[in-house]
Amino acid sequence: MVVHPWLPNSPENIKKKMLKTIGVISLEEIFKDILEGARFKGDWNKLGIGLGKPLSEIEIRKFVEKLFSKNKVFMNPPVFLGGGSWPHYVPSVVKYIMSRAEFYTAYTPYQPEISQGLMQALFEYQSMMADLLEMEIVNSSMYDWASAAAES
């Protein structure tokens, strides 16, 4: 079965249905407006991209950083922060999720020092922990490290 590199899990009949849905007969028809001389006609697998297998987001990032490391650039300065504040990998989908309106709404009237977005995040955390631990109730009363230290 011949498969397209960007639709690796789609059998031929599914791809034909997708093409029919957008009103074209073949994949090449999608790119017909691109000048013939500007089209890539080589083998994508011989470009050295992807290392011969699909890569996760963090694997791609490490691969690109390895390429960038050949340059004389100071990318990782020493970190002197504590309490969990240091550079760490955050998947790009987190930015999308955190930009949802329920995470950055206005302050709540009953507790003005904490935003509704943090309350939503705590609720999501409690819900997931309850599912993970198979418990009906999960407490999450600590808003930050300072509150947790004061209460302990």
JSON list of C-alpha atoms in Angstrom, two decimals:
[
{"chain": "A", "resi": 1, "resn": "MET", "atom": "CA", "xyz": [0.00, 0.00, 0.00]},
{"chain": "A", "resi": 2, "resn": "VAL", "atom": "CA", "xyz": [1.42, 3.39, -1.01]},
{"chain": "A", "resi": 3, "resn": "VAL", "atom": "CA", "xyz": [0.99, 6.01, 1.69]},
{"chain": "A", "resi": 4, "resn": "HIS", "atom": "CA", "xyz": [1.69, 9.72, 1.79]},
{"chain": "A", "resi": 5, "resn": "PRO", "atom": "CA", "xyz": [4.46, 10.79, 4.20]},
{"chain": "A", "resi": 6, "resn": "TRP", "atom": "CA", "xyz": [2.16, 13.20, 6.09]},
{"chain": "A", "resi": 7, "resn": "LEU", "atom": "CA", "xyz": [-0.83, 10.86, 6.22]},
{"chain": "A", "resi": 8, "resn": "PRO", "atom": "CA", "xyz": [0.93, 7.64, 7.24]},
{"chain": "A", "resi": 9, "resn": "ASN", "atom": "CA", "xyz": [-2.08, 6.00, 8.85]},
{"chain": "A", "resi": 10, "resn": "SER", "atom": "CA", "xyz": [-4.56, 6.70, 6.07]},
{"chain": "A", "resi": 11, "resn": "PRO", "atom": "CA", "xyz": [-5.40, 3.89, 3.68]},
{"chain": "A", "resi": 12, "resn": "GLU", "atom": "CA", "xyz": [-5.90, 4.76, 0.03]},
{"chain": "A", "resi": 13, "resn": "ASN", "atom": "CA", "xyz": [-9.72, 4.78, 0.23]},
{"chain": "A", "resi": 14, "resn": "ILE", "atom": "CA", "xyz": [-9.66, 7.29, 3.13]},
{"chain": "A", "resi": 15, "resn": "LYS", "atom": "CA", "xyz": [-7.30, 9.59, 1.21]},
{"chain": "A", "resi": 16, "resn": "LYS", "atom": "CA", "xyz": [-9.53, 9.41, -1.87]},
{"chain": "A", "resi": 17, "resn": "LYS", "atom": "CA", "xyz": [-12.52, 10.34, 0.28]},
{"chain": "A", "resi": 18, "resn": "MET", "atom": "CA", "xyz": [-10.58, 13.32, 1.76]},
{"chain": "A", "resi": 19, "resn": "LEU", "atom": "CA", "xyz": [-9.56, 14.51, -1.70]},
{"chain": "A", "resi": 20, "resn": "LYS", "atom": "CA", "xyz": [-13.14, 14.16, -2.96]},
{"chain": "A", "resi": 21, "resn": "THR", "atom": "CA", "xyz": [-14.39, 16.17, 0.05]},
{"chain": "A", "resi": 22, "resn": "ILE", "atom": "CA", "xyz": [-12.15, 19.12, -0.87]},
{"chain": "A", "resi": 23, "resn": "GLY", "atom": "CA", "xyz": [-13.07, 18.80, -4.55]},
{"chain": "A", "resi": 24, "resn": "VAL", "atom": "CA", "xyz": [-9.88, 17.47, -6.15]},
{"chain": "A", "resi": 25, "resn": "ILE", "atom": "CA", "xyz": [-9.01, 14.19, -7.83]},
{"chain": "A", "resi": 26, "resn": "SER", "atom": "CA", "xyz": [-5.37, 13.81, -6.82]},
{"chain": "A", "resi": 27, "resn": "LEU", "atom": "CA", "xyz": [-2.87, 15.22, -4.36]},
{"chain": "A", "resi": 28, "resn": "GLU", "atom": "CA", "xyz": [-0.91, 16.76, -7.24]},
{"chain": "A", "resi": 29, "resn": "GLU", "atom": "CA", "xyz": [-3.99, 18.79, -8.20]},
{"chain": "A", "resi": 30, "resn": "ILE", "atom": "CA", "xyz": [-3.79, 20.63, -4.85]},
{"chain": "A", "resi": 31, "resn": "PHE", "atom": "CA", "xyz": [-0.37, 21.98, -5.84]},
{"chain": "A", "resi": 32, "resn": "LYS", "atom": "CA", "xyz": [-1.15, 22.78, -9.50]},
{"chain": "A", "resi": 33, "resn": "ASP", "atom": "CA", "xyz": [-0.90, 26.56, -8.90]},
{"chain": "A", "resi": 34, "resn": "ILE", "atom": "CA", "xyz": [2.72, 26.26, -7.74]},
{"chain": "A", "resi": 35, "resn": "LEU", "atom": "CA", "xyz": [5.16, 26.89, -10.58]},
{"chain": "A", "resi": 36, "resn": "GLU", "atom": "CA", "xyz": [6.61, 23.68, -11.97]},
{"chain": "A", "resi": 37, "resn": "GLY", "atom": "CA", "xyz": [10.18, 24.87, -11.33]},
{"chain": "A", "resi": 38, "resn": "ALA", "atom": "CA", "xyz": [9.42, 25.62, -7.67]},
{"chain": "A", "resi": 39, "resn": "ARG", "atom": "CA", "xyz": [8.02, 22.17, -6.84]},
{"chain": "A", "resi": 40, "resn": "PHE", "atom": "CA", "xyz": [10.13, 19.66, -4.93]},
{"chain": "A", "resi": 41, "resn": "LYS", "atom": "CA", "xyz": [10.42, 16.46, -6.93]},
{"chain": "A", "resi": 42, "resn": "GLY", "atom": "CA", "xyz": [13.03, 14.64, -4.87]},
{"chain": "A", "resi": 43, "resn": "ASP", "atom": "CA", "xyz": [12.65, 11.96, -2.24]},
{"chain": "A", "resi": 44, "resn": "TRP", "atom": "CA", "xyz": [11.69, 13.45, 1.12]},
{"chain": "A", "resi": 45, "resn": "ASN", "atom": "CA", "xyz": [13.25, 10.48, 2.92]},
{"chain": "A", "resi": 46, "resn": "LYS", "atom": "CA", "xyz": [16.68, 11.33, 1.49]},
{"chain": "A", "resi": 47, "resn": "LEU", "atom": "CA", "xyz": [16.71, 14.85, 2.95]},
{"chain": "A", "resi": 48, "resn": "GLY", "atom": "CA", "xyz": [17.93, 13.65, 6.36]},
{"chain": "A", "resi": 49, "resn": "ILE", "atom": "CA", "xyz": [14.90, 15.14, 8.08]},
{"chain": "A", "resi": 50, "resn": "GLY", "atom": "CA", "xyz": [13.05, 12.93, 10.53]},
{"chain": "A", "resi": 51, "resn": "LEU", "atom": "CA", "xyz": [15.87, 10.44, 10.96]},
{"chain": "A", "resi": 52, "resn": "GLY", "atom": "CA", "xyz": [13.86, 7.80, 9.10]},
{"chain": "A", "resi": 53, "resn": "LYS", "atom": "CA", "xyz": [11.00, 7.70, 11.60]},
{"chain": "A", "resi": 54, "resn": "PRO", "atom": "CA", "xyz": [8.26, 9.98, 12.91]},
{"chain": "A", "resi": 55, "resn": "LEU", "atom": "CA", "xyz": [9.58, 12.16, 15.73]},
{"chain": "A", "resi": 56, "resn": "SER", "atom": "CA", "xyz": [7.82, 13.62, 18.74]},
{"chain": "A", "resi": 57, "resn": "GLU", "atom": "CA", "xyz": [7.92, 17.35, 19.37]},
{"chain": "A", "resi": 58, "resn": "ILE", "atom": "CA", "xyz": [10.68, 17.07, 21.99]},
{"chain": "A", "resi": 59, "resn": "GLU", "atom": "CA", "xyz": [12.75, 14.77, 19.72]},
{"chain": "A", "resi": 60, "resn": "ILE", "atom": "CA", "xyz": [12.52, 17.34, 16.91]},
{"chain": "A", "resi": 61, "resn": "ARG", "atom": "CA", "xyz": [13.53, 20.09, 19.33]},
{"chain": "A", "resi": 62, "resn": "LYS", "atom": "CA", "xyz": [16.57, 18.07, 20.52]},
{"chain": "A", "resi": 63, "resn": "PHE", "atom": "CA", "xyz": [17.52, 17.29, 16.91]},
{"chain": "A", "resi": 64, "resn": "VAL", "atom": "CA", "xyz": [17.34, 20.97, 15.90]},
{"chain": "A", "resi": 65, "resn": "GLU", "atom": "CA", "xyz": [19.19, 22.08, 19.05]},
{"chain": "A", "resi": 66, "resn": "LYS", "atom": "CA", "xyz": [21.93, 19.56, 18.20]},
{"chain": "A", "resi": 67, "resn": "LEU", "atom": "CA", "xyz": [22.24, 21.19, 14.77]},
{"chain": "A", "resi": 68, "resn": "PHE", "atom": "CA", "xyz": [22.24, 24.65, 16.35]},
{"chain": "A", "resi": 69, "resn": "SER", "atom": "CA", "xyz": [24.90, 23.58, 18.86]},
{"chain": "A", "resi": 70, "resn": "LYS", "atom": "CA", "xyz": [27.43, 23.67, 16.03]},
{"chain": "A", "resi": 71, "resn": "ASN", "atom": "CA", "xyz": [27.12, 27.46, 16.14]},
{"chain": "A", "resi": 72, "resn": "LYS", "atom": "CA", "xyz": [29.03, 29.47, 18.74]},
{"chain": "A", "resi": 73, "resn": "VAL", "atom": "CA", "xyz": [26.00, 30.63, 20.73]},
{"chain": "A", "resi": 74, "resn": "PHE", "atom": "CA", "xyz": [25.54, 30.72, 24.49]},
{"chain": "A", "resi": 75, "resn": "MET", "atom": "CA", "xyz": [22.10, 29.08, 24.68]},
{"chain": "A", "resi": 76, "resn": "ASN", "atom": "CA", "xyz": [22.02, 27.68, 28.22]},
{"chain": "A", "resi": 77, "resn": "PRO", "atom": "CA", "xyz": [23.19, 30.23, 30.80]},
{"chain": "A", "resi": 78, "resn": "PRO", "atom": "CA", "xyz": [23.57, 29.02, 34.40]},
{"chain": "A", "resi": 79, "resn": "VAL", "atom": "CA", "xyz": [20.36, 29.17, 36.41]},
{"chain": "A", "resi": 80, "resn": "PHE", "atom": "CA", "xyz": [20.41, 30.44, 39.98]},
{"chain": "A", "resi": 81, "resn": "LEU", "atom": "CA", "xyz": [16.66, 30.24, 40.63]},
{"chain": "A", "resi": 82, "resn": "GLY", "atom": "CA", "xyz": [15.09, 27.87, 43.13]},
{"chain": "A", "resi": 83, "resn": "GLY", "atom": "CA", "xyz": [11.70, 26.62, 44.12]},
{"chain": "A", "resi": 84, "resn": "GLY", "atom": "CA", "xyz": [10.96, 24.94, 40.80]},
{"chain": "A", "resi": 85, "resn": "SER", "atom": "CA", "xyz": [11.88, 27.98, 38.69]},
{"chain": "A", "resi": 86, "resn": "TRP", "atom": "CA", "xyz": [14.32, 26.78, 36.06]},
{"chain": "A", "resi": 87, "resn": "PRO", "atom": "CA", "xyz": [14.18, 26.14, 32.33]},
{"chain": "A", "resi": 88, "resn": "HIS", "atom": "CA", "xyz": [12.35, 22.93, 31.51]},
{"chain": "A", "resi": 89, "resn": "TYR", "atom": "CA", "xyz": [10.57, 21.54, 28.49]},
{"chain": "A", "resi": 90, "resn": "VAL", "atom": "CA", "xyz": [6.95, 22.63, 28.05]},
{"chain": "A", "resi": 91, "resn": "PRO", "atom": "CA", "xyz": [5.11, 21.17, 25.02]},
{"chain": "A", "resi": 92, "resn": "SER", "atom": "CA", "xyz": [3.78, 23.81, 22.64]},
{"chain": "A", "resi": 93, "resn": "VAL", "atom": "CA", "xyz": [0.21, 22.61, 23.16]},
{"chain": "A", "resi": 94, "resn": "VAL", "atom": "CA", "xyz": [0.35, 24.04, 26.71]},
{"chain": "A", "resi": 95, "resn": "LYS", "atom": "CA", "xyz": [0.40, 27.58, 25.31]},
{"chain": "A", "resi": 96, "resn": "TYR", "atom": "CA", "xyz": [-2.77, 26.80, 23.33]},
{"chain": "A", "resi": 97, "resn": "ILE", "atom": "CA", "xyz": [-4.55, 25.26, 26.30]},
{"chain": "A", "resi": 98, "resn": "MET", "atom": "CA", "xyz": [-3.58, 28.10, 28.64]},
{"chain": "A", "resi": 99, "resn": "SER", "atom": "CA", "xyz": [-4.83, 30.68, 26.12]},
{"chain": "A", "resi": 100, "resn": "ARG", "atom": "CA", "xyz": [-8.37, 29.34, 26.46]},
{"chain": "A", "resi": 101, "resn": "ALA", "atom": "CA", "xyz": [-10.74, 31.90, 27.99]},
{"chain": "A", "resi": 102, "resn": "GLU", "atom": "CA", "xyz": [-11.59, 29.84, 31.06]},
{"chain": "A", "resi": 103, "resn": "PHE", "atom": "CA", "xyz": [-7.95, 30.07, 32.20]},
{"chain": "A", "resi": 104, "resn": "TYR", "atom": "CA", "xyz": [-7.53, 33.85, 32.02]},
{"chain": "A", "resi": 105, "resn": "THR", "atom": "CA", "xyz": [-10.89, 35.33, 33.01]},
{"chain": "A", "resi": 106, "resn": "ALA", "atom": "CA", "xyz": [-11.32, 38.16, 35.50]},
{"chain": "A", "resi": 107, "resn": "TYR", "atom": "CA", "xyz": [-10.87, 37.94, 39.26]},
{"chain": "A", "resi": 108, "resn": "THR", "atom": "CA", "xyz": [-13.51, 36.17, 41.30]},
{"chain": "A", "resi": 109, "resn": "PRO", "atom": "CA", "xyz": [-15.61, 38.31, 43.65]},
{"chain": "A", "resi": 110, "resn": "TYR", "atom": "CA", "xyz": [-15.27, 35.94, 46.62]},
{"chain": "A", "resi": 111, "resn": "GLN", "atom": "CA", "xyz": [-11.47, 35.80, 46.64]},
{"chain": "A", "resi": 112, "resn": "PRO", "atom": "CA", "xyz": [-9.95, 38.76, 44.82]},
{"chain": "A", "resi": 113, "resn": "GLU", "atom": "CA", "xyz": [-6.32, 37.74, 45.32]},
{"chain": "A", "resi": 114, "resn": "ILE", "atom": "CA", "xyz": [-6.62, 34.73, 43.02]},
{"chain": "A", "resi": 115, "resn": "SER", "atom": "CA", "xyz": [-7.72, 34.73, 39.40]},
{"chain": "A", "resi": 116, "resn": "GLN", "atom": "CA", "xyz": [-10.47, 32.56, 38.00]},
{"chain": "A", "resi": 117, "resn": "GLY", "atom": "CA", "xyz": [-7.92, 30.98, 35.68]},
{"chain": "A", "resi": 118, "resn": "LEU", "atom": "CA", "xyz": [-5.95, 29.56, 38.59]},
{"chain": "A", "resi": 119, "resn": "MET", "atom": "CA", "xyz": [-9.16, 28.30, 40.16]},
{"chain": "A", "resi": 120, "resn": "GLN", "atom": "CA", "xyz": [-9.94, 26.55, 36.86]},
{"chain": "A", "resi": 121, "resn": "ALA", "atom": "CA", "xyz": [-6.46, 25.01, 36.77]},
{"chain": "A", "resi": 122, "resn": "LEU", "atom": "CA", "xyz": [-6.84, 23.79, 40.37]},
{"chain": "A", "resi": 123, "resn": "PHE", "atom": "CA", "xyz": [-10.24, 22.29, 39.51]},
{"chain": "A", "resi": 124, "resn": "GLU", "atom": "CA", "xyz": [-8.75, 20.49, 36.49]},
{"chain": "A", "resi": 125, "resn": "TYR", "atom": "CA", "xyz": [-5.88, 19.24, 38.68]},
{"chain": "A", "resi": 126, "resn": "GLN", "atom": "CA", "xyz": [-8.29, 17.99, 41.35]},
{"chain": "A", "resi": 127, "resn": "SER", "atom": "CA", "xyz": [-10.47, 16.27, 38.74]},
{"chain": "A", "resi": 128, "resn": "MET", "atom": "CA", "xyz": [-7.51, 14.49, 37.13]},
{"chain": "A", "resi": 129, "resn": "MET", "atom": "CA", "xyz": [-6.04, 13.46, 40.49]},
{"chain": "A", "resi": 130, "resn": "ALA", "atom": "CA", "xyz": [-9.42, 12.08, 41.58]},
{"chain": "A", "resi": 131, "resn": "ASP", "atom": "CA", "xyz": [-9.58, 10.02, 38.37]},
{"chain": "A", "resi": 132, "resn": "LEU", "atom": "CA", "xyz": [-5.97, 8.89, 38.69]},
{"chain": "A", "resi": 133, "resn": "LEU", "atom": "CA", "xyz": [-6.25, 7.94, 42.37]},
{"chain": "A", "resi": 134, "resn": "GLU", "atom": "CA", "xyz": [-9.82, 6.62, 42.02]},
{"chain": "A", "resi": 135, "resn": "MET", "atom": "CA", "xyz": [-11.01, 8.87, 44.85]},
{"chain": "A", "resi": 136, "resn": "GLU", "atom": "CA", "xyz": [-14.23, 10.83, 45.14]},
{"chain": "A", "resi": 137, "resn": "ILE", "atom": "CA", "xyz": [-12.61, 13.86, 46.82]},
{"chain": "A", "resi": 138, "resn": "VAL", "atom": "CA", "xyz": [-9.19, 15.43, 46.29]},
{"chain": "A", "resi": 139, "resn": "ASN", "atom": "CA", "xyz": [-8.09, 18.56, 48.14]},
{"chain": "A", "resi": 140, "resn": "SER", "atom": "CA", "xyz": [-6.03, 21.29, 46.53]},
{"chain": "A", "resi": 141, "resn": "SER", "atom": "CA", "xyz": [-6.15, 24.23, 48.92]},
{"chain": "A", "resi": 142, "resn": "MET", "atom": "CA", "xyz": [-2.58, 25.43, 48.34]},
{"chain": "A", "resi": 143, "resn": "TYR", "atom": "CA", "xyz": [-2.39, 28.19, 45.71]},
{"chain": "A", "resi": 144, "resn": "ASP", "atom": "CA", "xyz": [1.38, 28.58, 45.74]},
{"chain": "A", "resi": 145, "resn": "TRP", "atom": "CA", "xyz": [4.56, 27.60, 47.58]},
{"chain": "A", "resi": 146, "resn": "ALA", "atom": "CA", "xyz": [4.25, 30.46, 50.07]},
{"chain": "A", "resi": 147, "resn": "SER", "atom": "CA", "xyz": [0.72, 29.42, 51.12]},
{"chain": "A", "resi": 148, "resn": "ALA", "atom": "CA", "xyz": [1.78, 25.80, 51.43]},
{"chain": "A", "resi": 149, "resn": "ALA", "atom": "CA", "xyz": [4.77, 26.74, 53.61]},
{"chain": "A", "resi": 150, "resn": "ALA", "atom": "CA", "xyz": [2.62, 28.98, 55.82]},
{"chain": "A", "resi": 151, "resn": "GLU", "atom": "CA", "xyz": [-0.04, 26.30, 56.31]},
{"chain": "A", "resi": 152, "resn": "SER", "atom": "CA", "xyz": [2.49, 23.58, 57.07]}
]
